[in-house]
Tab-separated table of C-alpha atoms in Angstrom:
chain	number	residue	atom	x	y	z
A	1	UNK	CA	106.499	135.171	107.002
A	2	UNK	CA	106.685	131.563	108.175
A	3	UNK	CA	105.930	128.965	105.497
A	4	UNK	CA	103.630	126.072	106.375
A	5	UNK	CA	105.452	122.810	105.564
A	6	UNK	CA	104.013	120.630	102.791
A	7	UNK	CA	104.333	116.845	103.160
A	8	UNK	CA	103.802	114.181	100.514
A	9	UNK	CA	102.080	111.055	101.870
A	10	UNK	CA	102.021	107.809	99.878
A	11	UNK	CA	99.628	105.231	101.403
A	12	UNK	CA	100.850	101.643	101.298
A	13	UNK	CA	98.754	99.615	98.789
A	14	UNK	CA	98.481	96.897	101.461
A	15	UNK	CA	96.350	99.215	103.609
A	16	UNK	CA	93.554	99.204	101.051
A	17	UNK	CA	90.617	97.018	102.079
A	18	UNK	CA	87.068	96.517	100.926
A	19	UNK	CA	84.493	97.882	103.308
A	20	UNK	CA	83.519	94.517	104.835
A	21	UNK	CA	87.104	93.551	105.679
A	22	UNK	CA	87.980	97.051	106.903
A	23	UNK	CA	85.163	96.940	109.450
A	24	UNK	CA	86.931	94.085	111.290
A	25	UNK	CA	90.572	95.135	110.851
A	26	UNK	CA	92.530	96.559	113.771
A	27	UNK	CA	94.048	99.572	112.010
A	28	UNK	CA	90.674	100.871	110.793
A	29	UNK	CA	88.214	102.872	112.872
A	30	UNK	CA	85.005	104.862	112.648
A	31	UNK	CA	85.598	108.545	113.359
A	32	UNK	CA	83.795	111.769	112.587
A	33	UNK	CA	85.430	114.718	110.813
A	34	UNK	CA	84.075	118.060	109.588
A	35	UNK	CA	81.736	117.499	106.644
A	36	UNK	CA	83.974	119.451	104.245
A	37	UNK	CA	87.005	117.369	105.209
A	38	UNK	CA	84.993	114.154	104.794
A	39	UNK	CA	84.029	115.174	101.252
A	40	UNK	CA	87.661	115.913	100.372
A	41	UNK	CA	88.849	112.574	101.721
A	42	UNK	CA	86.091	110.575	99.996
A	43	UNK	CA	86.792	112.281	96.660
A	44	UNK	CA	90.597	111.925	96.823
A	45	UNK	CA	91.652	109.355	94.173
A	46	UNK	CA	94.792	108.483	96.143
A	47	UNK	CA	92.611	107.279	99.039
A	48	UNK	CA	90.365	104.834	97.173
A	49	UNK	CA	89.956	101.773	99.410
A	50	UNK	CA	91.253	103.696	102.422
A	51	UNK	CA	88.183	105.698	103.463
A	52	UNK	CA	84.428	105.005	103.353
A	53	UNK	CA	81.322	106.592	104.752
A	54	UNK	CA	80.988	105.311	108.301
A	55	UNK	CA	78.098	104.140	110.428
A	56	UNK	CA	77.121	107.044	112.758
A	57	UNK	CA	75.715	104.556	115.264
A	58	UNK	CA	79.310	103.456	116.006
A	59	UNK	CA	80.102	106.907	117.417
A	60	UNK	CA	79.619	107.791	121.064
A	61	UNK	CA	77.780	110.949	120.082
A	62	UNK	CA	76.782	112.763	116.918
A	63	UNK	CA	78.219	116.233	116.309
A	64	UNK	CA	76.528	118.835	114.169
A	65	UNK	CA	78.382	119.498	110.931
A	66	UNK	CA	80.478	116.341	111.179
A	67	UNK	CA	80.405	113.189	109.014
A	68	UNK	CA	81.220	109.652	110.191
A	69	UNK	CA	83.969	107.909	108.211
A	70	UNK	CA	85.341	104.378	108.241
A	71	UNK	CA	89.000	105.233	107.742
A	72	UNK	CA	92.496	103.785	108.021
A	73	UNK	CA	94.177	105.155	111.145
A	74	UNK	CA	97.235	106.545	109.322
A	75	UNK	CA	95.052	108.385	106.813
A	76	UNK	CA	93.116	109.841	109.742
A	77	UNK	CA	96.377	110.884	111.400
A	78	UNK	CA	97.562	112.764	108.334
A	79	UNK	CA	94.157	114.330	107.714
A	80	UNK	CA	94.251	115.667	111.282
A	81	UNK	CA	97.759	117.082	110.754
A	82	UNK	CA	96.564	118.632	107.505
A	83	UNK	CA	93.842	120.504	109.399
A	84	UNK	CA	95.988	121.573	112.330
A	85	UNK	CA	99.730	121.533	111.778
A	86	UNK	CA	100.843	121.362	108.155
A	87	UNK	CA	99.869	120.913	104.520
A	88	UNK	CA	99.457	117.360	103.244
A	89	UNK	CA	99.187	115.981	99.731
A	90	UNK	CA	98.288	112.328	99.090
A	91	UNK	CA	99.653	110.411	96.085
A	92	UNK	CA	98.894	106.895	94.805
A	93	UNK	CA	101.801	104.463	95.086
A	94	UNK	CA	101.659	103.645	91.357
A	95	UNK	CA	102.113	107.313	90.455
A	96	UNK	CA	104.843	107.717	93.084
A	97	UNK	CA	106.711	104.772	91.569
A	98	UNK	CA	106.482	106.275	88.068
A	99	UNK	CA	107.844	109.589	89.363
A	100	UNK	CA	110.732	107.826	91.096
A	101	UNK	CA	111.718	106.007	87.907
A	102	UNK	CA	111.683	109.257	85.936
A	103	UNK	CA	114.974	110.759	87.060
A	104	UNK	CA	114.321	114.055	85.262
A	105	UNK	CA	111.260	114.721	87.477
A	106	UNK	CA	112.986	114.622	90.877
A	107	UNK	CA	113.575	118.330	91.248
A	108	UNK	CA	110.278	119.328	89.691
A	109	UNK	CA	108.134	116.777	91.534
A	110	UNK	CA	109.675	116.432	94.994
A	111	UNK	CA	111.698	119.542	95.846
A	112	UNK	CA	108.588	121.435	96.992
A	113	UNK	CA	107.923	118.927	99.785
A	114	UNK	CA	109.246	119.344	103.302
A	115	UNK	CA	109.329	115.548	103.525
A	116	UNK	CA	108.038	112.339	101.913
A	117	UNK	CA	106.297	109.797	104.121
A	118	UNK	CA	105.051	106.298	103.309
A	119	UNK	CA	105.308	103.992	100.330
A	120	UNK	CA	105.431	100.230	100.725
A	121	UNK	CA	106.396	98.707	104.074
A	122	UNK	CA	110.040	97.667	103.816
A	123	UNK	CA	109.987	95.956	107.212
A	124	UNK	CA	108.228	93.069	105.424
A	125	UNK	CA	108.517	91.518	101.971
A	126	UNK	CA	107.281	94.318	99.668
A	127	UNK	CA	106.698	92.105	96.640
A	128	UNK	CA	102.927	92.336	97.100
A	129	UNK	CA	102.873	95.859	95.645
A	130	UNK	CA	102.102	96.576	91.967
A	131	UNK	CA	105.368	97.223	90.157
A	132	UNK	CA	107.485	95.438	92.770
A	133	UNK	CA	106.782	91.819	91.887
A	134	UNK	CA	110.474	90.828	91.626
A	135	UNK	CA	113.341	91.392	94.046
A	136	UNK	CA	115.229	93.297	91.343
A	137	UNK	CA	112.350	95.772	91.118
A	138	UNK	CA	112.404	96.118	94.909
A	139	UNK	CA	116.138	96.891	94.851
A	140	UNK	CA	115.619	99.501	92.120
A	141	UNK	CA	112.826	101.061	94.216
A	142	UNK	CA	115.104	101.287	97.273
A	143	UNK	CA	117.880	102.857	95.169
A	144	UNK	CA	115.379	105.451	93.918
A	145	UNK	CA	114.387	106.232	97.525
A	146	UNK	CA	118.041	106.789	98.401
A	147	UNK	CA	118.330	109.272	95.524
A	148	UNK	CA	115.106	110.935	96.625
A	149	UNK	CA	116.559	111.341	100.115
A	150	UNK	CA	119.171	113.643	98.579
A	151	UNK	CA	116.328	115.959	97.535
A	152	UNK	CA	114.017	115.796	100.543
A	153	UNK	CA	113.791	113.781	103.810
A	154	UNK	CA	112.209	110.324	103.440
A	155	UNK	CA	110.455	108.593	106.316
A	156	UNK	CA	110.602	105.935	107.650
A	157	UNK	CA	114.402	105.460	107.475
A	158	UNK	CA	115.308	102.933	104.780
A	159	UNK	CA	118.181	101.185	106.551
A	160	UNK	CA	116.186	100.747	109.758
A	161	UNK	CA	113.223	99.236	107.887
A	162	UNK	CA	115.381	96.808	105.939
A	163	UNK	CA	117.174	95.643	109.089
A	164	UNK	CA	113.832	95.107	110.818
A	165	UNK	CA	112.653	92.837	107.982
A	166	UNK	CA	115.259	90.243	109.044
A	167	UNK	CA	113.517	89.169	112.219
A	168	UNK	CA	116.149	86.696	113.344
A	169	UNK	CA	118.486	89.637	113.954
A	170	UNK	CA	115.748	91.472	115.879
A	171	UNK	CA	114.936	88.336	117.881
A	172	UNK	CA	118.598	87.850	118.817
A	173	UNK	CA	118.737	91.416	120.151
A	174	UNK	CA	115.545	90.906	122.183
A	175	UNK	CA	116.909	87.619	123.533
A	176	UNK	CA	120.088	89.386	124.636
A	177	UNK	CA	118.109	92.152	126.382
A	178	UNK	CA	115.955	89.548	128.159
A	179	UNK	CA	119.056	87.631	129.271
A	180	UNK	CA	121.260	90.507	130.401
A	181	UNK	CA	118.865	93.320	131.355
A	182	UNK	CA	115.299	92.311	132.185
A	183	UNK	CA	115.906	88.687	133.239
A	184	UNK	CA	112.625	87.708	131.564
A	185	UNK	CA	111.570	84.516	129.762
A	186	UNK	CA	111.656	84.348	125.979
A	187	UNK	CA	110.378	81.793	123.432
A	188	UNK	CA	113.058	79.593	121.916
A	189	UNK	CA	113.889	80.591	118.340
A	190	UNK	CA	115.796	78.368	115.897
A	191	UNK	CA	116.700	78.941	112.254
A	192	UNK	CA	115.735	76.118	109.893
A	193	UNK	CA	117.794	74.605	107.117
A	194	UNK	CA	116.222	74.206	103.679
A	195	UNK	CA	115.952	70.426	103.963
A	196	UNK	CA	114.583	70.453	107.490
A	197	UNK	CA	110.958	69.969	108.535
A	198	UNK	CA	110.640	70.241	112.314
A	199	UNK	CA	108.083	68.448	114.494
A	200	UNK	CA	104.903	70.492	114.475
A	201	UNK	CA	104.076	69.992	118.147
A	202	UNK	CA	104.518	73.075	120.328
A	203	UNK	CA	106.186	75.229	117.654
A	204	UNK	CA	105.175	77.904	115.186
A	205	UNK	CA	106.912	78.017	111.792
A	206	UNK	CA	107.591	81.522	110.466
A	207	UNK	CA	109.491	83.305	107.732
A	208	UNK	CA	111.313	86.613	107.856
A	209	UNK	CA	109.878	89.522	105.898
A	210	UNK	CA	106.329	88.637	106.890
A	211	UNK	CA	103.519	90.102	108.966
A	212	UNK	CA	99.786	89.781	109.619
A	213	UNK	CA	99.946	86.001	109.524
A	214	UNK	CA	101.580	85.641	106.119
A	215	UNK	CA	104.192	82.838	106.169
A	216	UNK	CA	103.086	81.764	109.644
A	217	UNK	CA	102.104	78.135	110.162
A	218	UNK	CA	100.570	76.808	113.360
A	219	UNK	CA	100.086	73.040	113.571
A	220	UNK	CA	100.588	72.482	109.832
A	221	UNK	CA	103.423	72.249	107.331
A	222	UNK	CA	104.196	74.921	104.732
A	223	UNK	CA	103.709	73.800	101.154
A	224	UNK	CA	107.033	73.194	99.436
A	225	UNK	CA	110.566	73.486	100.763
A	226	UNK	CA	111.619	76.067	103.322
A	227	UNK	CA	113.985	77.797	100.922
A	228	UNK	CA	115.735	81.093	101.574
A	229	UNK	CA	114.837	83.122	98.472
A	230	UNK	CA	116.791	85.836	96.667
A	231	UNK	CA	115.665	88.396	99.256
A	232	UNK	CA	117.528	86.442	101.966
A	233	UNK	CA	114.439	85.812	104.140
A	234	UNK	CA	115.027	82.733	106.289
A	235	UNK	CA	112.555	80.306	107.912
A	236	UNK	CA	112.643	79.640	111.648
A	237	UNK	CA	110.635	78.098	114.480
A	238	UNK	CA	109.521	79.604	117.764
A	239	UNK	CA	107.993	78.052	120.825
A	240	UNK	CA	104.208	78.092	120.586
A	241	UNK	CA	102.806	80.328	123.340
A	242	UNK	CA	99.316	79.094	124.178
A	243	UNK	CA	98.351	82.268	126.041
A	244	UNK	CA	98.871	84.222	122.816
A	245	UNK	CA	95.968	82.214	121.398
A	246	UNK	CA	93.710	82.745	124.397
A	247	UNK	CA	94.743	85.951	126.174
A	248	UNK	CA	96.540	87.755	123.365
A	249	UNK	CA	99.321	90.310	123.414
A	250	UNK	CA	99.748	93.018	126.025
A	251	UNK	CA	101.632	95.918	124.480
A	252	UNK	CA	102.716	99.296	125.757
A	253	UNK	CA	103.229	102.332	123.531
A	254	UNK	CA	105.950	104.581	124.945
A	255	UNK	CA	106.785	108.070	123.661
A	256	UNK	CA	109.633	110.080	125.161
A	257	UNK	CA	109.870	107.569	128.020
A	258	UNK	CA	106.206	108.092	128.918
A	259	UNK	CA	103.556	105.346	128.688
A	260	UNK	CA	100.760	106.829	126.581
A	261	UNK	CA	98.667	103.782	125.727
A	262	UNK	CA	98.174	100.147	126.641
A	263	UNK	CA	96.720	97.786	124.036
A	264	UNK	CA	95.454	94.247	124.532
A	265	UNK	CA	95.165	92.566	121.105
A	266	UNK	CA	93.526	89.150	120.837
A	267	UNK	CA	93.056	86.947	117.756
A	268	UNK	CA	89.506	86.399	116.584
A	269	UNK	CA	88.163	82.852	116.370
A	270	UNK	CA	91.209	81.606	118.310
A	271	UNK	CA	93.284	81.652	115.098
A	272	UNK	CA	96.838	82.988	115.169
A	273	UNK	CA	97.043	83.241	111.390
A	274	UNK	CA	94.100	85.599	110.960
A	275	UNK	CA	94.697	89.261	110.094
A	276	UNK	CA	91.478	90.307	111.773
A	277	UNK	CA	92.130	91.380	115.337
A	278	UNK	CA	90.059	92.884	118.070
A	279	UNK	CA	91.664	95.765	119.931
A	280	UNK	CA	90.844	96.996	123.407
A	281	UNK	CA	92.443	100.205	124.517
A	282	UNK	CA	93.373	100.052	128.182
A	283	UNK	CA	92.243	96.421	128.125
A	284	UNK	CA	93.557	93.648	130.358
A	285	UNK	CA	96.359	94.815	132.610
A	286	UNK	CA	99.494	92.750	133.053
A	287	UNK	CA	98.250	91.704	136.493
A	288	UNK	CA	94.883	90.602	135.053
A	289	UNK	CA	96.622	88.599	132.343
A	290	UNK	CA	98.838	86.945	134.950
A	291	UNK	CA	95.831	85.932	137.062
A	292	UNK	CA	93.962	84.660	133.994
A	293	UNK	CA	96.974	82.658	132.848
A	294	UNK	CA	97.365	81.121	136.302
A	295	UNK	CA	93.719	80.092	136.345
A	296	UNK	CA	94.016	78.531	132.886
A	297	UNK	CA	97.101	76.505	133.754
A	298	UNK	CA	96.050	75.420	137.251
């Protein structure tokens, strides 16, 4: 008899939002699920701050026996898999961290899972999470994840996430692809020294290990020196792209070499630093953005 795989999912504490903020955040959506599933999700202690009762008027149509939820997209993804493909168990990050630090519990706690997915986002600076306030605690957490990987698969891959957190390396690879493969323009990127404060005109100041507008400064200076801290995250400048402020980003999601979705993401209130984004699926095409840009610059 075939056994249905059981996955352990640990939501990132950074996903948690109050209802008002969640309503205007790009990775949240209103979706209906079977009433029984909605009750389970709303009562799950590991999902506090990740799912709320939704506004049915936001749905295209109302289905009998279904309940509208305002829910984080990754929680929705796993709840769908739980109903259709596999078994899923959610766990709070704080409890997950305690289990990791208790070496005697590895076999008892984790061996029953087909895989472990989630935890804090290691592609950015994870020192926002409870229990990971210092870089030493972060290193101990990563070492625990490596040990856990010996018991059960851990996703996403640790080495890949940590490499991605150092964006200057990623940028250099993208620059090389643009130069040698696609022959496409790229913003100029330059690493900053600790004593340096560049002219603010036409540049954006950023720091590695950051996302959603944290450590991003447009038209203003960061407070304090641009020091590279113990985590090794460096500061750098990039050319300011005005169309990012007005037109936004045009992104393509590709799976198995097939384009499955096009997303046009634009900042609200014309503010690059905001974490609140509007998202339009199958929004402006590349051709439309090109025409709009030409009109704006002519």
